[in-house]
Coordinates of C-alpha atoms in Angstrom, one line a residue:
M1 CA 34.4 -51.5 -38.5
E2 CA 34.0 -48.4 -40.6
Q3 CA 36.5 -47.9 -43.1
N4 CA 39.8 -46.5 -42.5
N5 CA 41.1 -42.8 -42.4
L6 CA 37.3 -42.0 -42.0
Y7 CA 38.0 -39.9 -38.6
I8 CA 40.7 -36.8 -38.3
R9 CA 43.8 -38.3 -36.5
F10 CA 44.1 -37.3 -32.5
D11 CA 47.4 -35.1 -32.7
W12 CA 45.5 -33.1 -35.2
A13 CA 42.3 -32.9 -33.1
I14 CA 44.0 -31.6 -30.0
K15 CA 45.8 -29.0 -31.9
H16 CA 42.7 -27.8 -33.7
I17 CA 39.5 -29.0 -32.5
L18 CA 39.4 -30.4 -28.8
R19 CA 40.3 -27.0 -27.5
D20 CA 36.6 -25.9 -28.1
K21 CA 34.5 -26.6 -25.0
A22 CA 31.9 -28.0 -27.3
N23 CA 34.3 -30.7 -27.8
F24 CA 35.7 -31.5 -24.2
D25 CA 33.4 -34.8 -24.0
I26 CA 36.0 -36.4 -26.5
L27 CA 38.8 -35.6 -24.5
E28 CA 36.9 -36.3 -21.3
G29 CA 36.2 -39.9 -22.6
F30 CA 39.7 -40.7 -23.7
I31 CA 40.9 -40.0 -20.3
S32 CA 38.1 -41.6 -18.3
V33 CA 38.8 -44.9 -20.1
L34 CA 42.7 -44.4 -19.3
L35 CA 42.7 -43.5 -15.9
G36 CA 39.4 -45.9 -15.2
E37 CA 37.4 -43.0 -13.5
N38 CA 35.1 -40.7 -14.3
V39 CA 36.6 -37.4 -15.9
E40 CA 35.0 -34.1 -16.5
I41 CA 37.0 -31.1 -17.7
E42 CA 36.4 -27.9 -16.1
E43 CA 38.6 -25.5 -18.1
L44 CA 41.6 -25.6 -20.3
L45 CA 45.0 -24.3 -18.9
E46 CA 47.6 -22.3 -20.5
S47 CA 50.1 -24.7 -22.2
E48 CA 53.2 -24.7 -24.6
S49 CA 52.5 -22.9 -27.8
N50 CA 51.8 -25.4 -30.8
Q51 CA 53.1 -23.0 -33.7
D52 CA 51.3 -23.2 -37.1
S53 CA 54.1 -23.0 -39.5
D54 CA 55.9 -25.5 -42.0
R55 CA 58.2 -26.9 -38.8
D56 CA 55.1 -27.7 -36.7
K57 CA 55.4 -31.4 -37.7
F58 CA 58.3 -31.7 -35.5
N59 CA 56.7 -30.2 -32.5
R60 CA 54.6 -32.4 -30.2
V61 CA 51.2 -31.0 -29.5
D62 CA 49.6 -30.8 -26.2
I63 CA 46.6 -29.8 -24.3
K64 CA 46.4 -29.0 -20.4
A65 CA 43.3 -29.3 -18.4
K66 CA 42.0 -28.7 -15.0
N67 CA 39.3 -31.5 -14.2
S68 CA 36.3 -31.1 -11.4
K69 CA 38.4 -32.6 -8.6
G70 CA 41.1 -29.9 -9.2
H71 CA 43.6 -32.2 -10.9
I72 CA 45.7 -30.9 -13.6
I73 CA 45.7 -33.4 -16.6
I74 CA 48.5 -32.8 -19.5
V75 CA 47.6 -34.9 -22.6
E76 CA 50.3 -34.3 -25.3
V77 CA 50.8 -36.3 -28.8
Q78 CA 54.7 -37.1 -29.7
L79 CA 55.2 -37.5 -33.2
T80 CA 59.1 -38.4 -33.2
R81 CA 61.4 -39.9 -31.1
Q82 CA 63.3 -37.7 -28.4
L83 CA 66.5 -38.8 -26.6
Y84 CA 65.7 -37.2 -23.2
Y85 CA 61.8 -37.8 -23.2
L86 CA 61.7 -39.2 -19.7
E87 CA 63.4 -36.0 -18.4
R88 CA 61.1 -33.8 -20.5
I89 CA 58.1 -35.0 -19.0
L90 CA 59.5 -34.8 -15.6
Y91 CA 60.1 -31.3 -16.2
G92 CA 56.6 -30.8 -17.5
T93 CA 54.7 -32.1 -14.5
C94 CA 57.3 -30.2 -12.2
K95 CA 56.5 -27.2 -14.1
A96 CA 52.8 -27.6 -13.8
I97 CA 52.8 -28.1 -10.0
T98 CA 55.0 -24.8 -9.7
E99 CA 52.8 -22.7 -12.1
H100 CA 49.7 -23.6 -10.2
I101 CA 50.6 -22.4 -6.7
S102 CA 51.4 -18.9 -5.5
I103 CA 54.2 -17.5 -3.3
G104 CA 52.8 -17.7 0.2
D105 CA 50.2 -20.5 -0.3
K106 CA 50.5 -23.6 2.0
Y107 CA 51.3 -26.8 0.5
D108 CA 48.0 -28.1 0.4
Q109 CA 47.6 -25.9 -2.5
V110 CA 49.9 -28.3 -4.6
K111 CA 47.8 -29.8 -7.7
K112 CA 47.7 -33.9 -8.4
V113 CA 49.1 -34.0 -12.0
Y114 CA 48.7 -36.6 -14.6
S115 CA 51.0 -36.6 -17.6
I116 CA 49.6 -38.7 -20.4
S117 CA 51.8 -38.9 -23.6
I118 CA 50.3 -40.5 -26.9
L119 CA 53.6 -41.5 -28.7
Y120 CA 53.4 -42.1 -32.3
C121 CA 57.3 -43.0 -32.5
D122 CA 59.0 -46.1 -31.2
Y123 CA 59.9 -45.2 -27.5
G124 CA 61.8 -47.9 -25.4
R125 CA 61.0 -51.7 -25.5
G126 CA 58.3 -53.5 -23.4
D127 CA 55.5 -56.1 -24.4
D128 CA 52.9 -53.8 -23.7
Y129 CA 51.1 -50.8 -25.3
V130 CA 50.2 -49.0 -22.4
Y131 CA 52.6 -47.9 -19.4
H132 CA 51.6 -46.9 -16.0
G133 CA 54.1 -45.0 -13.7
R134 CA 53.6 -43.5 -10.1
T135 CA 55.2 -42.8 -6.9
V136 CA 54.9 -45.5 -4.1
F137 CA 56.6 -45.7 -0.6
K138 CA 57.1 -49.0 0.5
G139 CA 58.8 -50.4 3.8
I140 CA 62.0 -52.0 2.5
H141 CA 61.6 -54.6 5.3
T142 CA 57.8 -55.6 5.4
G143 CA 56.8 -54.3 2.1
T144 CA 53.6 -52.1 3.5
D145 CA 52.6 -48.9 2.1
L146 CA 53.3 -45.7 3.8
L147 CA 50.1 -43.8 4.6
V148 CA 50.4 -40.3 5.5
N149 CA 47.8 -37.5 6.9
L150 CA 46.5 -34.8 4.8
K151 CA 43.8 -32.4 5.9
E152 CA 40.9 -32.7 3.4
D153 CA 37.8 -30.6 3.7
G154 CA 38.5 -29.7 7.2
V155 CA 39.3 -33.4 8.5
I156 CA 42.3 -35.2 8.6
V157 CA 42.5 -38.2 6.7
P158 CA 44.8 -40.7 5.6
H159 CA 46.1 -40.7 2.1
L160 CA 48.7 -42.8 0.1
P161 CA 51.7 -40.8 -1.4
R162 CA 50.4 -41.9 -5.3
Q163 CA 47.4 -39.9 -4.3
V164 CA 49.5 -36.8 -4.1
F165 CA 52.4 -37.4 -6.5
P166 CA 52.1 -37.0 -10.5
E167 CA 51.2 -40.1 -12.5
Y168 CA 52.5 -40.9 -15.9
Y169 CA 50.8 -42.7 -18.5
L170 CA 52.9 -43.8 -21.7
V171 CA 50.5 -44.9 -24.5
R172 CA 52.5 -46.8 -27.3
V173 CA 50.2 -46.6 -30.3
N174 CA 52.8 -48.2 -32.8
A175 CA 53.3 -51.2 -30.3
Y176 CA 49.2 -51.8 -30.4
D177 CA 48.5 -54.8 -32.7
K178 CA 45.3 -56.7 -31.6
I179 CA 41.5 -57.2 -31.8
P180 CA 39.7 -54.7 -29.8
D181 CA 37.8 -56.0 -26.6
T182 CA 37.9 -53.4 -24.2
P183 CA 37.2 -49.9 -24.4
L184 CA 40.9 -48.9 -24.2
D185 CA 41.4 -51.2 -26.9
E186 CA 38.9 -49.2 -29.1
W187 CA 40.6 -46.0 -28.3
M188 CA 43.9 -47.6 -29.3
T189 CA 42.3 -48.9 -32.7
Y190 CA 41.0 -45.2 -33.5
L191 CA 44.6 -43.6 -32.3
K192 CA 46.5 -45.9 -34.7
T193 CA 44.2 -46.8 -37.6
G194 CA 41.3 -44.3 -37.7
R195 CA 38.6 -46.8 -37.6
I196 CA 36.1 -46.8 -35.2
N197 CA 33.3 -49.6 -34.5
A198 CA 30.0 -48.4 -36.0
D199 CA 28.3 -49.4 -32.6
T200 CA 30.6 -48.3 -30.3
R201 CA 29.4 -47.2 -26.9
T202 CA 33.1 -46.2 -25.7
P203 CA 33.2 -43.1 -23.7
G204 CA 34.4 -40.4 -26.3
L205 CA 34.7 -42.7 -29.4
Q206 CA 30.8 -41.7 -30.0
E207 CA 31.5 -38.3 -30.1
V208 CA 34.6 -38.8 -32.2
R209 CA 32.0 -40.3 -34.9
E210 CA 29.8 -37.2 -34.6
K211 CA 32.4 -34.6 -34.7
L212 CA 35.8 -35.5 -36.3
R213 CA 34.4 -36.9 -39.6
V214 CA 37.1 -36.2 -42.2
L215 CA 34.2 -35.8 -44.5
G216 CA 32.7 -33.1 -42.5
M217 CA 36.0 -30.7 -42.8
S218 CA 35.6 -27.6 -44.9
A219 CA 37.8 -27.5 -48.4
K220 CA 40.4 -25.4 -46.8
E221 CA 40.5 -27.6 -43.5
R222 CA 40.9 -30.7 -45.6
R223 CA 43.4 -29.1 -47.5
A224 CA 45.6 -28.3 -44.1
Y225 CA 44.9 -31.6 -42.9
D226 CA 46.2 -33.6 -46.0
E227 CA 49.2 -31.3 -45.9
H228 CA 49.8 -32.1 -42.2
M229 CA 49.3 -35.9 -43.0
D230 CA 51.7 -35.6 -45.9
N231 CA 54.3 -33.7 -43.6
I232 CA 54.1 -36.7 -41.0
M233 CA 55.4 -39.1 -43.6
V234 CA 57.9 -37.3 -45.3
Q235 CA 59.3 -36.1 -41.8
N236 CA 59.2 -39.9 -40.8
D237 CA 61.1 -41.0 -43.7
V238 CA 63.7 -38.1 -43.3
L239 CA 64.7 -39.0 -39.6
D240 CA 64.6 -42.8 -40.4
T241 CA 67.0 -42.4 -43.6
A242 CA 69.3 -40.1 -41.9
R243 CA 69.7 -42.1 -38.6
E244 CA 70.1 -45.2 -40.6
E245 CA 72.7 -43.9 -43.2
G246 CA 74.2 -41.7 -40.3
L247 CA 74.8 -44.4 -38.0
A248 CA 76.1 -47.2 -40.7
E249 CA 78.8 -44.5 -41.9
G250 CA 79.9 -43.3 -38.4
M251 CA 80.2 -46.9 -36.7
A252 CA 81.8 -48.2 -39.5
K253 CA 84.5 -45.3 -39.5
G254 CA 84.8 -45.8 -35.7
L255 CA 85.5 -49.3 -36.0
E256 CA 88.1 -49.0 -38.3
E257 CA 90.0 -46.5 -36.8
G258 CA 89.6 -48.8 -33.3
R259 CA 91.0 -52.0 -35.3
A260 CA 93.9 -49.8 -36.9
E261 CA 94.6 -48.2 -33.5
G262 CA 94.5 -51.8 -31.9
R263 CA 96.7 -53.4 -34.5
A264 CA 99.4 -50.5 -34.2
E265 CA 100.0 -51.2 -30.7
G266 CA 100.4 -55.0 -31.2
R267 CA 99.3 -56.0 -27.9
A268 CA 95.8 -57.7 -26.7
E269 CA 95.1 -54.8 -24.2
G270 CA 96.0 -52.4 -27.0
R271 CA 93.6 -54.0 -29.3
A272 CA 91.1 -53.8 -26.4
E273 CA 91.5 -50.2 -25.6
G274 CA 91.6 -49.4 -29.4
L275 CA 88.5 -51.0 -30.2
E276 CA 86.6 -49.7 -27.0
E277 CA 87.8 -46.0 -28.1
G278 CA 87.0 -46.7 -31.6
I279 CA 83.1 -47.6 -30.8
A280 CA 83.0 -44.8 -28.7
K281 CA 84.3 -42.5 -31.0
G282 CA 82.2 -44.3 -33.8
H283 CA 79.0 -43.4 -31.9
A284 CA 80.1 -40.1 -31.7
E285 CA 80.8 -39.6 -35.3
A286 CA 77.7 -41.5 -36.0
M287 CA 75.4 -38.8 -34.3
E288 CA 77.4 -36.3 -36.1
S289 CA 77.1 -37.8 -39.3
V290 CA 73.1 -38.3 -38.3
A291 CA 73.1 -34.7 -37.4
L292 CA 74.5 -33.6 -40.7
K293 CA 72.3 -35.3 -42.8
M294 CA 69.0 -34.4 -40.9
K295 CA 70.5 -30.8 -41.2
Q296 CA 70.9 -31.2 -45.0
Q297 CA 67.4 -32.4 -45.0
G298 CA 66.2 -29.1 -43.5
L299 CA 65.5 -30.1 -40.0
P300 CA 65.6 -27.2 -37.6
S301 CA 68.5 -27.6 -34.9
E302 CA 66.2 -28.0 -32.0
T303 CA 64.7 -31.1 -33.5
I304 CA 68.2 -32.5 -34.8
S305 CA 69.5 -31.8 -30.9
S306 CA 66.6 -33.4 -29.4
F307 CA 66.8 -36.7 -31.6
T308 CA 71.0 -37.1 -31.4
G309 CA 71.7 -35.6 -28.1
L310 CA 74.2 -33.4 -29.4
P311 CA 74.3 -29.9 -28.2
A312 CA 72.7 -27.0 -30.9
S313 CA 75.9 -25.1 -30.8
L314 CA 77.7 -28.3 -32.3
I315 CA 75.1 -29.0 -35.0
D316 CA 75.3 -25.0 -36.1
R317 CA 78.7 -25.7 -36.9
L318 CA 78.1 -28.8 -39.0

């Protein structure tokens, strides 16, 4: 292994480097290894803006590409936990589909979409570090797959629904903890630690070694990159501290109020109802407490809302 932090982090590369056509080979390598098939990027498409400001550390970074088969591939890096993340990536794929079909077009112009999320935050529970989701239609009695007929190059051919519907990949970087023994593991090692085998033959990583060396950055680029890394550490510390303190304070207050209400009723059902209401109230107060601490740390309302689930209007009144 080469020394840690020798190569630029992938989220920074997506935002500043991989959008250059000369560097498509890095992204092609990663996607090919993940999907298990050769992928060639034909062009980059318009994606959600990634603002360059002191708040950019709170945003995800994304890149949207079309491959040589006409499929749309969305690759994004998520740095902080988001409460409604599954709903958001579903919205993202639906938006990509509708944006790339014109009014009056036949439905054969609908594009296959791959959504790839590289998560640098703890999201969900599971014993794997990569999860793959796709739509399948199976008979409820036979368990067999449904085949549908589609027109392809002038010929009617059978397709499985999963060949048409979007596919999702959740790459849980923090959950990876093993010695790399596959090309995907080598990519996971780079994503998590910045380390790459000196003799790697993994698609994309050879190009990373040539093009994403930290030492190859200019002084200005290095300062901006170092500031980005510092921002990530500060951001994670602020979010974790606010969450832990806010949850502890809110839940303690809510449970105490619940016990008091239950005792006042003097009946078993009164205690149960009081505790149940207290827990619910405690959760709500905990989220408000988390939101207030995050607001005091200067975090924007949109970030606080995505983290706590509270509406921005309520956060603004805190």
